[in-house]
Short mmCIF file of C-alpha atoms and ligand atoms in Angstrom, two decimals:
data_model
loop_
_atom_site.label_atom_id
_atom_site.label_comp_id
_atom_site.label_asym_id
_atom_site.label_seq_id
_atom_site.Cartn_x
_atom_site.Cartn_y
_atom_site.Cartn_z
CA UNK A 111 -34.28 10.27 23.66
CA UNK A 112 -33.47 13.53 21.87
CA UNK A 113 -32.21 13.09 18.37
CA UNK A 114 -30.95 16.23 16.65
CA UNK A 115 -30.51 16.79 12.91
CA UNK A 116 -26.75 16.16 12.95
CA UNK A 117 -27.24 12.81 14.64
CA UNK A 118 -29.86 11.80 12.05
CA UNK A 119 -27.45 12.81 9.30
CA UNK A 120 -24.70 10.73 10.90
CA UNK A 121 -26.93 7.66 11.20
CA UNK A 122 -28.10 7.98 7.59
CA UNK A 123 -24.49 8.37 6.43
CA UNK A 124 -23.42 5.28 8.36
CA UNK A 125 -26.28 3.20 6.94
CA UNK A 126 -25.52 4.38 3.41
CA UNK A 127 -21.82 3.61 3.82
CA UNK A 128 -22.66 0.16 5.09
CA UNK A 129 -24.98 -0.54 2.15
CA UNK A 130 -22.32 0.73 -0.25
CA UNK A 131 -19.68 -1.33 1.48
CA UNK A 132 -21.80 -4.46 1.28
CA UNK A 133 -22.42 -4.03 -2.41
CA UNK A 134 -18.70 -3.35 -2.92
CA UNK A 135 -17.82 -6.32 -0.80
CA UNK A 136 -19.93 -8.50 -3.02
CA UNK A 137 -17.81 -7.34 -5.92
CA UNK A 138 -14.50 -6.59 -4.24
CA UNK A 139 -13.83 -8.88 -1.34
CA UNK A 140 -10.51 -7.68 -0.14
CA UNK A 141 -10.63 -4.16 -1.54
CA UNK A 142 -7.30 -4.26 -3.37
CA UNK A 143 -8.28 -5.26 -6.86
CA UNK A 144 -8.71 -9.00 -6.28
CA UNK A 145 -12.13 -10.41 -7.19
CA UNK A 146 -13.87 -13.77 -7.00
CA UNK A 147 -15.51 -13.30 -10.32
CA UNK A 148 -13.97 -12.23 -13.65
CA UNK A 149 -17.06 -10.27 -14.76
CA UNK A 150 -16.96 -8.20 -11.56
CA UNK A 151 -13.23 -7.60 -11.97
CA UNK A 152 -13.73 -6.34 -15.53
CA UNK A 153 -16.65 -4.09 -14.53
CA UNK A 154 -14.58 -2.55 -11.73
CA UNK A 155 -11.61 -1.94 -14.05
CA UNK A 156 -13.94 -0.38 -16.62
CA UNK A 157 -15.28 2.11 -14.07
CA UNK A 158 -11.76 2.82 -12.82
CA UNK A 159 -10.55 3.56 -16.34
CA UNK A 160 -13.37 6.06 -16.87
CA UNK A 161 -12.14 7.92 -13.80
CA UNK A 162 -8.51 7.54 -14.83
CA UNK A 163 -9.26 9.14 -18.22
CA UNK A 164 -9.95 12.39 -16.42
CA UNK A 165 -6.52 12.42 -14.72
CA UNK A 166 -3.73 14.64 -16.05
CA UNK A 167 -0.43 13.21 -17.23
CA UNK A 168 1.19 14.59 -14.08
CA UNK A 169 -1.30 12.64 -12.01
CA UNK A 170 -0.60 9.50 -14.05
CA UNK A 171 3.12 9.98 -13.36
CA UNK A 172 2.47 10.36 -9.63
CA UNK A 173 0.52 7.11 -9.64
CA UNK A 174 3.28 5.27 -11.54
CA UNK A 175 5.90 6.66 -9.15
CA UNK A 176 3.84 5.52 -6.14
CA UNK A 177 3.59 2.04 -7.69
CA UNK A 178 7.35 1.84 -8.24
CA UNK A 179 8.04 2.84 -4.63
CA UNK A 180 5.55 0.42 -3.08
CA UNK A 181 6.62 -2.43 -5.36
CA UNK A 182 10.30 -1.80 -4.51
CA UNK A 183 9.53 -2.27 -0.84
CA UNK A 184 8.09 -5.73 -1.58
CA UNK A 185 10.69 -7.14 -3.96
CA UNK A 186 11.96 -9.77 -1.51
CA UNK A 187 8.43 -11.02 -0.88
CA UNK A 188 7.73 -11.36 -4.61
CA UNK A 189 11.00 -13.20 -5.15
CA UNK A 190 10.54 -15.53 -2.18
CA UNK A 191 6.89 -16.27 -2.75
CA UNK A 192 7.36 -16.58 -6.51
CA UNK A 193 10.14 -19.16 -6.12
CA UNK A 194 8.20 -21.10 -3.49
CA UNK A 195 4.82 -21.09 -5.18
CA UNK A 196 5.95 -21.91 -8.71
CA UNK A 197 8.81 -24.16 -7.56
CA UNK A 198 10.91 -22.59 -10.30
CA UNK A 199 13.90 -20.29 -10.51
CA UNK A 200 16.30 -18.72 -8.04
CA UNK A 201 15.40 -16.25 -5.30
CA UNK A 202 18.48 -14.05 -5.84
CA UNK A 203 17.83 -13.74 -9.57
CA UNK A 204 14.14 -13.03 -9.04
CA UNK A 205 15.14 -10.05 -6.93
CA UNK A 206 17.16 -8.71 -9.86
CA UNK A 207 14.34 -9.39 -12.33
CA UNK A 208 11.80 -7.54 -10.19
CA UNK A 209 14.11 -4.58 -9.68
CA UNK A 210 14.66 -4.45 -13.40
CA UNK A 211 10.91 -4.42 -14.10
CA UNK A 212 10.25 -1.77 -11.45
CA UNK A 213 13.10 0.54 -12.36
CA UNK A 214 13.53 0.20 -16.12
CA UNK A 215 9.97 -0.11 -17.44
CA UNK A 216 9.24 3.27 -19.04
CA UNK A 217 6.41 5.41 -17.71
CA UNK A 218 4.46 8.35 -19.11
CA UNK A 219 7.61 9.81 -20.72
CA UNK A 220 7.37 7.01 -23.28
CA UNK A 221 4.33 8.66 -24.90
CA UNK A 222 5.84 11.00 -27.45
CA UNK A 223 3.39 12.89 -29.62
CA UNK A 224 4.27 13.66 -33.22
CA UNK A 225 3.46 16.80 -35.11
CA UNK A 226 3.50 17.93 -38.69
CA UNK A 227 3.18 21.55 -39.77
CA UNK A 228 3.10 23.24 -43.16
CA UNK A 229 1.06 25.45 -45.46
CA UNK A 230 -2.06 23.51 -44.51
CA UNK A 231 -1.74 24.21 -40.77
CA UNK A 232 -0.88 21.86 -37.94
CA UNK A 233 -1.60 18.19 -37.46
CA UNK A 234 -0.97 16.48 -34.18
CA UNK A 235 -0.66 12.76 -33.49
CA UNK A 236 -1.48 11.80 -29.94
CA UNK A 237 -1.35 8.49 -28.10
CA UNK A 238 -4.59 7.64 -26.37
CA UNK A 239 -5.43 4.70 -24.13
CA UNK A 240 -7.23 1.65 -25.49
CA UNK A 241 -9.41 1.42 -22.39
CA UNK A 242 -9.34 -1.83 -20.46
CA UNK A 243 -6.60 -4.30 -21.38
CA UNK A 244 -6.84 -8.02 -20.64
CA UNK A 245 -3.32 -9.24 -19.86
CA UNK A 246 -2.31 -12.89 -19.62
CA UNK A 247 0.89 -13.61 -17.68
CA UNK A 248 3.12 -16.70 -17.78
CA UNK A 249 4.15 -18.95 -14.89
CA UNK A 250 7.83 -18.33 -15.60
CA UNK A 251 7.79 -14.59 -14.77
CA UNK A 252 4.37 -14.13 -13.13
CA UNK A 253 4.92 -10.96 -11.12
CA UNK A 254 7.70 -9.49 -13.26
CA UNK A 255 5.17 -9.52 -16.13
CA UNK A 256 2.39 -8.06 -13.97
CA UNK A 257 4.69 -5.25 -12.82
CA UNK A 258 6.03 -4.30 -16.22
CA UNK A 259 2.63 -4.62 -17.92
CA UNK A 260 0.88 -2.60 -15.19
CA UNK A 261 3.44 0.23 -15.35
CA UNK A 262 3.31 0.44 -19.15
CA UNK A 263 -0.44 0.00 -19.51
CA UNK A 264 -1.32 2.53 -16.79
CA UNK A 265 1.26 5.01 -18.04
CA UNK A 266 -0.66 4.86 -21.32
CA UNK A 267 -3.91 5.63 -19.50
CA UNK A 268 -5.48 2.17 -19.49
CA UNK A 269 -6.85 -0.04 -16.75
CA UNK A 270 -5.74 -3.69 -16.75
CA UNK A 271 -7.34 -7.00 -15.90
CA UNK A 272 -4.75 -9.70 -15.25
CA UNK A 273 -5.25 -13.37 -15.90
CA UNK A 274 -2.27 -14.98 -14.17
CA UNK A 275 -1.11 -18.55 -14.57
CA UNK A 276 -2.84 -20.70 -11.91
CA UNK A 277 0.63 -21.94 -10.86
CA UNK A 278 1.56 -18.41 -9.75
CA UNK A 279 -1.79 -17.12 -8.53
CA UNK A 280 -0.83 -16.33 -4.92
CA UNK A 281 2.16 -14.21 -5.77
CA UNK A 282 0.20 -12.58 -8.60
CA UNK A 283 -2.54 -11.61 -6.14
CA UNK A 284 0.14 -10.09 -3.91
CA UNK A 285 1.46 -8.00 -6.81
CA UNK A 286 -2.02 -6.75 -7.75
CA UNK A 287 -2.80 -5.91 -4.12
CA UNK A 288 0.51 -4.08 -3.71
CA UNK A 289 -0.15 -2.00 -6.82
CA UNK A 290 -3.65 -1.07 -5.62
CA UNK A 291 -2.39 -0.14 -2.17
CA UNK A 292 0.16 2.16 -3.80
CA UNK A 293 -2.51 3.81 -5.98
CA UNK A 294 -4.84 4.26 -3.01
CA UNK A 295 -2.03 5.88 -1.00
CA UNK A 296 -1.95 8.72 -3.52
CA UNK A 297 -5.76 8.77 -3.80
CA UNK A 298 -5.79 7.38 -7.32
CA UNK A 299 -8.77 5.45 -8.73
CA UNK A 300 -9.57 2.11 -7.12
CA UNK A 301 -9.31 -1.05 -9.21
CA UNK A 302 -7.17 0.26 -12.04
CA UNK A 303 -5.37 -3.08 -11.86
CA UNK A 304 -7.49 -6.12 -11.08
CA UNK A 305 -7.38 -9.89 -11.11
CA UNK A 306 -9.30 -12.91 -9.88
CA UNK A 307 -8.38 -14.90 -6.81
CA UNK A 308 -8.68 -18.24 -8.61
CA UNK A 309 -7.62 -17.85 -12.24
CA UNK A 310 -8.79 -20.65 -14.54
CA UNK A 311 -8.99 -21.30 -18.26
CA UNK A 312 -12.69 -20.40 -17.99
CA UNK A 313 -11.99 -17.03 -16.36
CA UNK A 314 -9.39 -16.28 -19.06
CA UNK A 315 -11.95 -17.15 -21.72
CA UNK A 316 -14.49 -14.79 -20.14
CA UNK A 317 -11.88 -12.05 -20.32
CA UNK A 318 -10.96 -12.83 -23.92
CA UNK A 319 -14.59 -12.47 -25.04
CA UNK A 320 -15.77 -9.66 -22.76
CA UNK A 321 -17.18 -6.59 -24.51
CA UNK A 322 -15.52 -4.23 -22.04
CA UNK A 323 -12.04 -5.55 -22.82
CA UNK A 324 -10.57 -3.46 -25.62
CA UNK A 325 -7.19 -5.10 -26.07
CA UNK A 326 -5.56 -8.44 -25.22
CA UNK A 327 -1.90 -8.79 -24.34
CA UNK A 328 -0.82 -12.43 -24.08
CA UNK A 329 2.61 -13.36 -22.72
CA UNK A 330 3.19 -17.11 -22.81
CA UNK A 331 3.66 -20.10 -25.06
CA UNK A 332 2.38 -20.54 -28.64
CA UNK A 333 -1.01 -21.91 -27.50
CA UNK A 334 -2.14 -18.83 -25.63
CA UNK A 335 -0.74 -16.48 -28.27
CA UNK A 336 -2.85 -18.24 -30.90
CA UNK A 337 -5.93 -18.05 -28.67
CA UNK A 338 -5.34 -14.32 -28.08
CA UNK A 339 -4.94 -13.66 -31.80
CA UNK A 340 -8.23 -15.43 -32.49
CA UNK A 341 -10.11 -13.32 -29.95
CA UNK A 342 -11.38 -10.85 -32.52
CA UNK A 343 -9.86 -7.99 -30.53
CA UNK A 344 -6.67 -6.02 -31.00
CA UNK A 345 -4.11 -8.47 -29.58
CA UNK A 346 -0.44 -8.34 -28.71
CA UNK A 347 1.23 -11.73 -28.74
CA UNK A 348 4.48 -12.31 -26.85
CA UNK A 349 5.32 -15.93 -27.50
CA UNK A 350 7.94 -18.61 -27.05
CA UNK A 351 11.59 -18.34 -27.92
CA UNK A 352 14.47 -20.80 -28.35
CA UNK A 353 17.47 -18.45 -28.41
CA UNK A 354 20.63 -19.81 -30.06
CA UNK A 355 24.02 -18.49 -28.95
CA UNK A 356 26.60 -18.62 -31.73
CA UNK A 357 30.35 -18.52 -31.12
CA UNK A 358 32.84 -18.03 -33.95
CA UNK A 359 36.64 -18.25 -34.01
CA UNK A 360 37.12 -14.48 -33.53
CA UNK A 361 35.26 -14.34 -30.20
CA UNK A 362 36.90 -13.73 -26.83
CA UNK A 363 36.28 -17.35 -25.84
CA UNK A 364 36.75 -16.97 -22.11
CA UNK A 365 34.28 -14.09 -21.99
CA UNK A 366 31.87 -15.91 -24.29
CA UNK A 367 31.90 -18.93 -21.95
CA UNK A 368 31.21 -16.79 -18.89
CA UNK A 369 28.49 -14.77 -20.64
CA UNK A 370 26.80 -17.92 -21.93
CA UNK A 371 26.79 -19.59 -18.50
CA UNK A 372 25.56 -16.39 -16.80
CA UNK A 373 22.78 -15.83 -19.33
CA UNK A 374 21.70 -19.47 -19.50
CA UNK A 375 21.59 -19.89 -15.72
CA UNK A 376 19.74 -16.63 -15.00
CA UNK A 377 16.74 -17.67 -12.89
CA UNK A 378 17.55 -21.24 -13.94
CA UNK A 379 16.91 -20.48 -17.61
CA UNK A 380 13.28 -19.37 -17.15
CA UNK A 381 13.47 -16.15 -19.22
CA UNK A 382 12.25 -16.62 -22.78
CA UNK A 383 15.35 -14.65 -23.80
CA UNK A 384 17.88 -16.99 -22.12
CA UNK A 385 20.43 -19.02 -24.11
CA UNK A 386 18.80 -22.36 -25.01
CA UNK A 387 21.53 -23.87 -27.22
CA UNK A 388 25.11 -23.06 -28.21
CA UNK A 389 26.40 -23.42 -31.76
CA UNK A 390 30.17 -23.17 -31.94
CA UNK A 391 32.66 -23.46 -34.77
CA UNK A 392 34.86 -26.54 -34.51
CA UNK A 393 38.23 -24.80 -34.08
CA UNK A 394 37.23 -23.11 -30.79
CA UNK A 395 34.70 -25.65 -29.47
CA UNK A 396 37.10 -27.46 -27.11
CA UNK A 397 38.41 -24.20 -25.69
CA UNK A 398 34.86 -22.92 -25.15
CA UNK A 399 33.83 -26.08 -23.32
CA UNK A 400 36.95 -25.97 -21.17
CA UNK A 401 36.21 -22.35 -20.18
CA UNK A 402 32.59 -23.26 -19.45
CA UNK A 403 33.76 -26.05 -17.15
CA UNK A 404 35.97 -23.54 -15.34
CA UNK A 405 33.03 -21.23 -14.93
CA UNK A 406 30.53 -23.40 -13.03
CA UNK A 407 29.50 -25.55 -15.98
CA UNK A 408 29.21 -29.33 -15.56
CA UNK A 409 29.86 -31.28 -18.76
CA UNK A 410 28.18 -34.63 -19.41
CA UNK A 411 30.41 -36.68 -21.71
CA UNK A 412 29.07 -40.14 -20.90
CA UNK A 413 26.33 -41.05 -23.43
CA UNK A 414 24.55 -43.34 -20.99
CA UNK A 415 24.27 -40.50 -18.48
CA UNK A 416 23.05 -38.19 -21.21
CA UNK A 417 20.29 -40.72 -22.07
CA UNK A 418 19.31 -40.84 -18.42
CA UNK A 419 19.04 -37.05 -18.38
CA UNK A 420 16.94 -37.10 -21.57
CA UNK A 421 14.58 -39.67 -20.08
CA UNK A 422 14.35 -37.64 -16.91
CA UNK A 423 13.38 -34.27 -18.37
CA UNK A 424 11.64 -35.25 -21.62
CA UNK A 425 8.47 -37.30 -22.05
CA UNK A 426 7.95 -40.06 -24.63
CA UNK A 427 7.03 -37.44 -27.25
CA UNK A 428 10.35 -35.66 -26.65
CA UNK A 429 8.65 -32.72 -24.98
CA UNK A 430 9.72 -31.16 -21.67
CA UNK A 431 8.37 -32.40 -18.37
CA UNK A 432 7.10 -29.33 -16.51
CA UNK A 433 8.34 -30.57 -13.15
CA UNK A 434 11.95 -29.91 -14.16
CA UNK A 435 11.41 -26.42 -15.58
CA UNK A 436 13.41 -23.82 -13.66
CA UNK A 437 15.03 -26.31 -11.28
CA UNK A 438 18.63 -26.04 -10.03
CA UNK A 439 21.32 -27.98 -11.91
CA UNK A 440 22.32 -30.02 -8.83
CA UNK A 441 18.67 -30.97 -8.18
CA UNK A 442 18.28 -32.24 -11.76
CA UNK A 443 21.51 -34.29 -11.60
CA UNK A 444 20.55 -35.77 -8.24
CA UNK A 445 17.45 -37.30 -9.84
CA UNK A 446 19.74 -39.44 -12.01
CA UNK A 447 21.97 -40.35 -9.11
CA UNK A 448 24.79 -37.84 -9.63
CA UNK A 449 25.79 -35.48 -6.87
CA UNK A 450 27.31 -32.23 -8.08
CA UNK A 451 28.22 -29.07 -6.21
CA UNK A 452 25.36 -26.63 -5.69
CA UNK A 453 27.59 -23.89 -7.13
CA UNK A 454 27.24 -25.53 -10.57
CA UNK A 455 25.11 -23.22 -12.68
CA UNK A 456 24.63 -25.16 -15.91
CA UNK A 457 24.76 -28.77 -17.11
CA UNK A 458 26.04 -28.94 -20.69
CA UNK A 459 26.64 -31.65 -23.25
CA UNK A 460 27.81 -31.86 -26.84
CA UNK A 461 24.97 -33.24 -28.99
CA UNK A 462 23.89 -33.62 -32.61
CA UNK A 463 22.12 -30.70 -34.28
CA UNK A 464 18.70 -32.36 -34.24
CA UNK A 465 18.83 -33.48 -30.60
CA UNK A 466 15.59 -32.71 -28.68
CA UNK A 467 17.59 -30.56 -26.23
CA UNK A 468 18.36 -28.29 -29.21
CA UNK A 469 14.88 -28.33 -30.70
CA UNK A 470 12.81 -27.96 -27.51
CA UNK A 471 12.60 -24.80 -25.39
CA UNK A 472 13.92 -26.46 -22.21
CA UNK A 473 13.67 -23.59 -19.67
CA UNK A 474 16.03 -25.44 -17.33
CA UNK A 475 19.80 -25.08 -16.84
CA UNK A 476 20.66 -27.77 -19.39
CA UNK A 477 22.56 -26.43 -22.37
CA UNK A 478 23.17 -28.44 -25.56
CA UNK A 479 26.30 -27.58 -27.52
CA UNK A 480 26.46 -28.24 -31.26
CA UNK A 481 29.83 -28.21 -33.03
CA UNK A 482 29.78 -27.03 -36.66
CA UNK A 483 32.42 -26.77 -39.37
CA UNK A 484 32.30 -23.01 -39.95
CA UNK A 485 30.30 -19.80 -39.59
CA UNK A 486 28.10 -20.60 -42.60
CA UNK A 487 26.89 -23.79 -40.94
CA UNK A 488 26.52 -21.99 -37.61
CA UNK A 489 24.26 -19.33 -39.12
CA UNK A 490 22.23 -21.90 -41.04
CA UNK A 491 21.63 -23.96 -37.90
CA UNK A 492 21.01 -20.92 -35.67
CA UNK A 493 18.22 -19.75 -37.99
CA UNK A 494 16.72 -23.26 -38.11
CA UNK A 495 16.58 -23.90 -34.37
CA UNK A 496 15.18 -20.45 -33.59
CA UNK A 497 12.10 -21.88 -35.35
CA UNK A 498 11.06 -18.55 -36.87
CA UNK A 499 9.94 -17.30 -33.45
CA UNK A 500 11.72 -14.00 -34.21
CA UNK A 501 12.45 -13.80 -30.51
CA UNK A 502 16.09 -13.62 -29.35
CA UNK A 503 19.52 -14.62 -30.64
CA UNK A 504 22.97 -14.12 -29.18
CA UNK A 505 26.36 -14.09 -30.89
CA UNK A 506 29.93 -13.96 -29.65
CA UNK A 507 32.23 -12.66 -32.35
CA UNK A 508 34.50 -9.78 -33.23
CA UNK A 509 33.84 -10.12 -36.92
CA UNK A 510 31.33 -7.43 -37.88
CA UNK A 511 30.49 -9.19 -41.13
CA UNK A 512 29.63 -12.42 -39.31
CA UNK A 513 27.56 -10.57 -36.71
CA UNK A 514 25.69 -8.70 -39.42
CA UNK A 515 25.07 -11.83 -41.45
CA UNK A 516 23.56 -13.73 -38.53
CA UNK A 517 21.49 -10.75 -37.33
CA UNK A 518 20.07 -10.35 -40.84
CA UNK A 519 19.41 -14.03 -41.31
CA UNK A 520 17.79 -14.80 -37.96
CA UNK A 521 15.45 -11.77 -37.89
CA UNK A 522 14.92 -11.87 -34.13
CA UNK A 523 13.36 -9.06 -32.09
CA UNK A 524 16.42 -9.07 -29.81
CA UNK A 525 19.98 -9.66 -31.04
CA UNK A 526 22.67 -9.56 -28.35
CA UNK A 527 26.33 -9.22 -29.29
CA UNK A 528 29.12 -10.31 -26.93
CA UNK A 529 27.07 -10.27 -23.74
CA UNK A 530 24.75 -12.51 -21.74
CA UNK A 531 21.23 -12.73 -23.19
CA UNK A 532 19.79 -10.61 -20.39
CA UNK A 533 21.59 -7.56 -21.81
CA UNK A 534 18.81 -7.70 -24.39
CA UNK A 535 16.19 -6.77 -21.79
CA UNK A 536 18.27 -3.89 -20.43
CA UNK A 537 20.05 -5.74 -17.62
CA UNK A 538 23.59 -4.34 -17.46
CA UNK A 539 23.05 -2.72 -20.84
CA UNK A 540 21.33 0.24 -22.45
CA UNK A 541 17.66 0.24 -23.32
CA UNK A 542 14.41 -0.11 -21.45
CA UNK A 543 13.21 -3.30 -19.87
CA UNK A 544 10.17 -5.43 -20.54
CA UNK A 545 9.01 -8.95 -19.81
CA UNK A 546 6.61 -8.91 -22.76
CA UNK A 547 8.52 -9.25 -26.01
CA UNK A 548 6.03 -9.24 -28.81
CA UNK A 549 7.76 -11.04 -31.68
CA UNK A 550 4.72 -12.65 -33.36
CA UNK A 551 2.71 -9.42 -33.62
CA UNK A 552 5.71 -7.16 -34.17
CA UNK A 553 5.46 -4.59 -31.36
CA UNK A 554 8.85 -5.83 -30.14
CA UNK A 555 9.95 -4.86 -26.63
CA UNK A 556 6.66 -3.49 -25.35
CA UNK A 557 6.38 -0.22 -23.40
CA UNK A 558 3.68 2.35 -22.63
CA UNK A 559 3.37 3.50 -26.25
CA UNK A 560 2.58 -0.09 -27.33
CA UNK A 561 -0.65 0.13 -25.33
CA UNK A 562 -1.99 3.23 -27.06
CA UNK A 563 -4.13 4.14 -30.03
CA UNK A 564 -2.63 6.69 -32.37
CA UNK A 565 -5.01 9.57 -33.09
CA UNK A 566 -4.77 12.53 -35.43
CA UNK A 567 -5.94 16.00 -34.51
CA UNK A 568 -5.99 18.54 -37.34
CA UNK A 569 -5.92 22.33 -37.15
CA UNK A 570 -6.41 23.50 -40.72
CA UNK A 571 -4.77 26.78 -41.76
CA UNK A 572 -3.55 27.59 -38.30
CA UNK A 573 -0.53 27.42 -36.02
CA UNK A 574 2.04 26.85 -38.68
CA UNK A 575 4.25 29.76 -37.66
CA UNK A 576 7.24 29.21 -39.94
P1 LIG B 654 1.79 -21.09 -20.98
O1 LIG B 654 1.56 -20.81 -22.43
O2 LIG B 654 1.56 -22.45 -20.48
O3 LIG B 654 0.88 -20.10 -20.10
C1 LIG B 654 0.86 -18.71 -20.32
C2 LIG B 654 -0.46 -18.15 -19.85
O4 LIG B 654 -1.50 -18.56 -20.71
C3 LIG B 654 -0.87 -18.60 -18.45
O5 LIG B 654 -1.48 -17.54 -17.76
C4 LIG B 654 -1.86 -19.71 -18.71
O6 LIG B 654 -2.77 -19.86 -17.66
C5 LIG B 654 -2.54 -19.19 -19.97
N1 LIG B 654 -3.08 -20.25 -20.82
C6 LIG B 654 -2.38 -21.24 -21.39
N2 LIG B 654 -3.20 -22.01 -22.13
C7 LIG B 654 -4.45 -21.48 -22.01
C8 LIG B 654 -5.73 -21.82 -22.54
N3 LIG B 654 -5.91 -22.87 -23.32
N4 LIG B 654 -6.79 -21.04 -22.22
C9 LIG B 654 -6.64 -19.98 -21.42
N5 LIG B 654 -5.44 -19.62 -20.87
C10 LIG B 654 -4.37 -20.35 -21.18
O7 LIG B 654 3.29 -20.61 -20.70
P2 LIG B 654 4.15 -20.72 -19.36
O8 LIG B 654 4.70 -22.09 -19.24
O9 LIG B 654 3.43 -20.13 -18.24
O10 LIG B 654 5.32 -19.73 -19.76
C11 LIG B 654 6.41 -20.12 -20.56
C12 LIG B 654 6.24 -19.77 -22.01
O11 LIG B 654 6.00 -18.38 -22.16
C13 LIG B 654 7.48 -20.06 -22.79
O12 LIG B 654 7.15 -20.58 -24.05
C14 LIG B 654 8.16 -18.72 -22.89
O13 LIG B 654 9.03 -18.57 -23.99
C15 LIG B 654 6.96 -17.82 -23.04
N6 LIG B 654 7.26 -16.45 -22.62
C16 LIG B 654 7.33 -15.48 -23.56
C17 LIG B 654 7.63 -14.19 -23.20
C18 LIG B 654 7.74 -13.10 -24.22
O14 LIG B 654 7.87 -11.95 -23.83
N7 LIG B 654 7.73 -13.37 -25.51
C19 LIG B 654 7.84 -13.87 -21.86
C20 LIG B 654 7.75 -14.89 -20.91
C21 LIG B 654 7.45 -16.19 -21.30
#
């Protein structure tokens, strides 16, 4: 057989490709950023970030745009799979949440340099990437968080390693794969966004301690935020909320009722920003409840039934039972033998101010209503039940003084006036969107600039051209 030089070259190339493929396969089984092993995932992201660092801002923007387009094509899959896998929330609302994350999370344009010039010359402040970010996502918004974190973190020039909640691992894998496919389509670096196929507490711990992880971003309950803040790395903590919605006598009561029901029932109350309790002044409380009944609210007046509901959704310590988080109102009522129409969005009941429904972050469409004498008592209670989370508060009022007093007193990251809570994350309102609201560490509504290091570049005695 005659073998010429070109054939030898071809054979050698094939063998080399196969060897390379095998070693990649060991690390990267399905090629789209999903690994068996957390160490391998982090290594791959680290290499990807080194390549990404060389890309121009225009290139970064192209990659972000490609991600938005590919993610948009898969919104229905994320919503369907997310609802099925987690068993929480509503398909139609998950579509809206994903669209919001894809369309309203800021990209590269969020990185605004600052400059100062004077007799001494010119000093420039630039926003540089941290490197590789370890991001922990909650079960309540698994892919919405992955999408908004990935857009912001990549726009800032980082790579990201996701540690999803095990309860949402399949849909999280789909999101990571979709993002990688989009990046590959425009020939961007492989493995800029990675995860593990089987996320566990152990794999999260590996990530938290890994020397190649430069920053941690934890979105979840108080436990994981505390763990992230003890990691010894720069950490962003986006923790629990328990948003109160206050209603005073000057509010448009009919609108307040509709807004409260809409906000509270959004994705069956899963968002950390959603209304978790209503505090209403006595003189308008009956009217508010009547309007809420007219607008797909089901009121429980019978105390025995209320006890049954408490025993159903709370354990003996008064804490929520996870199996009822994000379930439909009619499903919850059926478990205590009451059939209500599936169009009912929220179950509500008047309770005392220290009722566990008020104190606990329920994350289900059950809304406690507390009646108070006046606005002073409403503000006092609103501050108390927000628990110092500094997360979200809502108020329905036309009295600017009352609005200002509550906003000042409650000190939340998001304060929504006369709208459903979701206006606070840019849905039907101005402002960018995020699913990582960093109250505890103070970054607020995170965006690309949150995931940067601020650097100073000094040109002494030059380029001040005043
Ligand atoms: P969770 O705290 O149970 O889980 C969040 C994440 O942390 C998951 O990925 C989970 O696997 C991980 N985790 C939890 N404990 C861990 C441990 N000991 N070691 C390693 N990893 C651990 O929260 P959840 O039920 O998934 O989500 C709901 C909570 O998240 C609510 O309290 C809600 O308010 C909060 N949340 C906050 C924001 C925000 O932006 N501030 C956004 C969404 C959800």
